[in-house]
Amino acid sequence: MAVLQNLFFLAWALSAVVSGQYDGSRYAWYSSPASDFNSALPVGNGRLGGLIYCTPTEKISLNENSIWSGPFLNRLNPNAGGVISEVRSLLEAGNITGAGRVALPNMAGNPTSPQQYNPLGELNLNFGHSSQTTLQRWLDTYQGNSGCSYLYNGVNYTREIIANHPTGVLAVRLQASQAGQLNVQVSLSRSQYVTSNTASITGGVNSIVMRANSGNSNPISFTAEAQVVASGGSISASGSTLTVEGATTVDIFFDAESSYRYSSNSAWEAELARKLSSATSKGFPALRSAAIADNTALIGRVSLDLGRASGSAASLPTDQRLSNYKNSPNSDIQLVTLQYNMGRHLLVASSRDTGALSLPANLQGIWNEDFNPPWGSKYTININLEMNYWHAETTNLAEATKPFWDLLTIAQGRGELAASEMYRCDGFVLHHNIDCWGDPAPVDYGTPYTIWPMGGVWLSTHLMEHYRFTGNKTFLQETAWPILQGAAEFYFCYTFMWDGYYTAGPSLSPENSFIVPSNEFQSGSGEGIDISLTMDNSLLYQLFNDVIEACQILGLSSSDCSNAENYLAKIKPPQIGSYGQILEWRQEYGETEPGMRHLSPLFGLYPGSQMTPAVSPSLAAAAGVLLNHRMQSGSGDTGWSRAWVIACYARLFNGDSAWASVQTFLQTFTLTNMFNSNNGPPMQIDGNFGFTAGVTELFLQSHANIVHLLPALPSSVPTGSITGLVARGGFVVDIYWSGGALTNATITSNLGGTLTLKVANAATLSVNGETYTGPINTTAGGTYTVTLDYHMDRDSHDYE
Ligand SMILES: *[C@@H]1O[C@H](CO)[C@@H](O)[C@H](O)[C@H]1NC(C)=O
Ligand SMILES: *[C@@H]1O[C@H](CO)[C@@H](O)[C@H](O)[C@H]1NC(C)=O
Ligand SMILES: *[C@@H]1O[C@H](CO)[C@@H](O)[C@H](O)[C@H]1NC(C)=O
Ligand SMILES: *[C@@H]1O[C@H](CO)[C@@H](O)[C@H](O)[C@H]1NC(C)=O
Ligand SMILES: *[C@@H]1O[C@H](CO)[C@@H](O)[C@H](O)[C@H]1NC(C)=O
């Protein structure tokens, strides 16, 4: 009886401990092992990625971000240069179908796809366990590590994986709660193109080395190695497996290096040996502490508090919370905070400066198990790669952009070839996808997506934004300017005069199509090809503005600077259609898909600023009309589209509509492990990043040279705080609010520039206790505390 009571007590106590253990804003955690890719938990050091399952027989998926399906392919279509003017003439004459028929076969790349991102393989851990009880597994979005524990035969077994950026390795610790109870077979595997895979014990080093390649001529080749350190027990090697018996703790150190960054096998294997030797000599505990210190130094800069969930809603395992959230979103506001934090964890895990040729987060970040992944898991640059970095500057992770510049620099070189061969112009051009080689040629085969010569412009706009947030003039001079210059020079040559404006085309509005009007050849059918698209015009408006701004800051007066001014004056402004909406194409065609997920014509609302209320109230109103029309027709039907919707409503100061989309995002697009999806798998990482970017815009905006606090505070979030955000001008901003209004904000000036302030739509505010009357000249390092001037409000009220 007493024993039974104790058991009951123990079971109750354990479950209480379990649910209280994890802060629901910080941890994703579960009480069952992962069943698939979309429930496994992701860690990464910006170059190596790992996904841990915690199944009885573990299979940790491994990725290294330079392992792609093959070498650079020159896919440029040699016919392109010969047909551009014919296609333009057909479009100008209103023969849309004819233009598409001439353009596609002569301009599409051959083959139509660039290389794809490929898996590295798996780290297999066979413990011989047939069951797991009392399992818990977790991902810590603050520390960046993941692990699990469970009971088997009365022993508590734990696994933990850390991703260490300073040393450049992954490391795993396996432990048993009772001495000598840990048996495990360790191996590396990959389903394709393995050339050797051998376990060995040499000079006290227990190692498994796997070599593989991409299986084509001139392949990407790599070497992966796991080194195993066991405490207690014995270890033996056989074939490709290391077997540990009777140990208590086993540590595994892992690295892989490829031919992408090194010119010879011996060079990348020397780097592999260097990293693993450094890792093993530090040992797991030191590597773990260093990984956590490094990670929290970045992640810890921003802290979001939207208040607590009702009752114990946020104490449940994450899969149960996601399921409950579908019916009662208002009872678990901490799930929003967790997803916000996940967006920053995933960027830090998948995008770090790892030296020369860093690679940015791709369509799946850095995690991919598939040799033929959805959309190649490459860099789609008609929204997706850009969205991956929308939150980098605003949420104080500016360093995470370095791989973006590395790839853009490579793509510029490739894009110069595309500019000259396809369009007979200087400068550089990219289309709607690139791969790890910066492949600039058009991708796929269809008029709504293939021939879009604007990918390089959209990527280039991130350069100037980076300067606006960081004020780094060295970056502006050395990294940004050559790319901005190359981007602009292409359009000085490529654009043509139409309707009195410098015009781009043949082009398209990603990835929409319209109904061909009567007399424009195949009337009634869907087409995508056109000239003078709103998005293209908005991108060129941004590009030339960016060039002019860079010229002013750097004190340049080259012909590129004056050309940019001349061209900017002749870029067609956004046009407004029959019901007050921003027009998407050159004219108001019939729509094939009124709820189109891409919000391409709203680039100027977000991430651009041309159509925002502070810049142009009339364009903002028209942007709102188009956004509402899209939403009423079913847009926002993928996670990344929904994330864009959040940001757009925030830019229109419509916090409640933005919040409705925040909730829909979590109800509809969030997978078990918090990866974003398109309403069910496959996952796409862009939506995770876009979600965090969009939520940030609710609390802070700075695109119009105004630090605007609480511009779109949703009524469902009356009280909260967010600290450590960054505004353009290099201002670090902490904001506290309650009762739907600002309590205070502290703004730290990094650069000593001019601070122009706005708080929600408050009429009067104070800075450091004095009434704010206009822009403040800050001093670098100075802090400025902003409060609402209740006194003035009350006084003016009294006199009414
Ligand atoms: C449209 O262009 C195509 C391709 O050049 C041509 O075959 C067709 O005759 C043209 N149609 C009209 C109505 O001009
Ligand atoms: C097993 O150990 C881990 C790590 O110490 C602990 O968090 C977990 O609660 C333990 N599990 C059980 C069932 O005691
Ligand atoms: C400024 O940019 C340069 C070049 O990109 C970089 O090396 C440097 O670290 C940056 N400075 C800071 C303070 O981030
Ligand atoms: C701002 O308000 C928060 C919440 O009330 C408070 O904790 C903090 O000390 C205040 N900061 C300043 C500078 O007044
Ligand atoms: C701020 O600095 C500018 C330029 O140095 C100067 O013209 C202006 O008067 C200053 N404003 C204030 C309020 O000190």
PDB file of C-alpha atoms in Angstrom, residues 5 13 40 51 53 156 160 168 219 288 296 365 423 509 526 534 568 570 587 605 697 712 734 793:
ATOM      1  CA  GLN A   5       1.153   5.367  -2.774  1.00  0.00           C
ATOM      2  CA  ALA A  13       5.752  14.542  -8.984  1.00  0.00           C
ATOM      3  CA  ALA A  40      12.976  16.375 -35.390  1.00  0.00           C
ATOM      4  CA  LEU A  51      18.481  17.267 -36.776  1.00  0.00           C
ATOM      5  CA  TYR A  53      15.110  12.494 -33.497  1.00  0.00           C
ATOM      6  CA  ASN A 156      18.089   7.118 -17.476  1.00  0.00           C
ATOM      7  CA  GLU A 160      22.582  16.113 -26.234  1.00  0.00           C
ATOM      8  CA  GLY A 168      33.361  24.767 -36.285  1.00  0.00           C
ATOM      9  CA  PRO A 219      31.820  16.660 -58.554  1.00  0.00           C
ATOM     10  CA  ARG A 288      29.418  23.052 -24.937  1.00  0.00           C
ATOM     11  CA  THR A 296      23.542  33.473 -26.224  1.00  0.00           C
ATOM     12  CA  GLY A 365      17.910  26.903 -43.911  1.00  0.00           C
ATOM     13  CA  TYR A 423      21.325  41.068 -72.817  1.00  0.00           C
ATOM     14  CA  SER A 509       5.416  39.796 -61.590  1.00  0.00           C
ATOM     15  CA  GLY A 526      -3.096  32.886 -68.653  1.00  0.00           C
ATOM     16  CA  THR A 534       4.937  47.597 -60.785  1.00  0.00           C
ATOM     17  CA  LEU A 568      15.336  57.741 -61.004  1.00  0.00           C
ATOM     18  CA  LYS A 570      12.205  58.555 -65.232  1.00  0.00           C
ATOM     19  CA  GLN A 587      -2.380  47.727 -67.499  1.00  0.00           C
ATOM     20  CA  LEU A 605       4.952  48.587 -48.817  1.00  0.00           C
ATOM     21  CA  GLU A 697       7.273  45.502 -37.406  1.00  0.00           C
ATOM     22  CA  ALA A 712       0.914  48.717 -35.014  1.00  0.00           C
ATOM     23  CA  ASP A 734      13.929  48.710 -25.663  1.00  0.00           C
ATOM     24  CA  ASP A 793      -2.382  65.300 -22.730  1.00  0.00           C
TER      25      ASP A 793
END
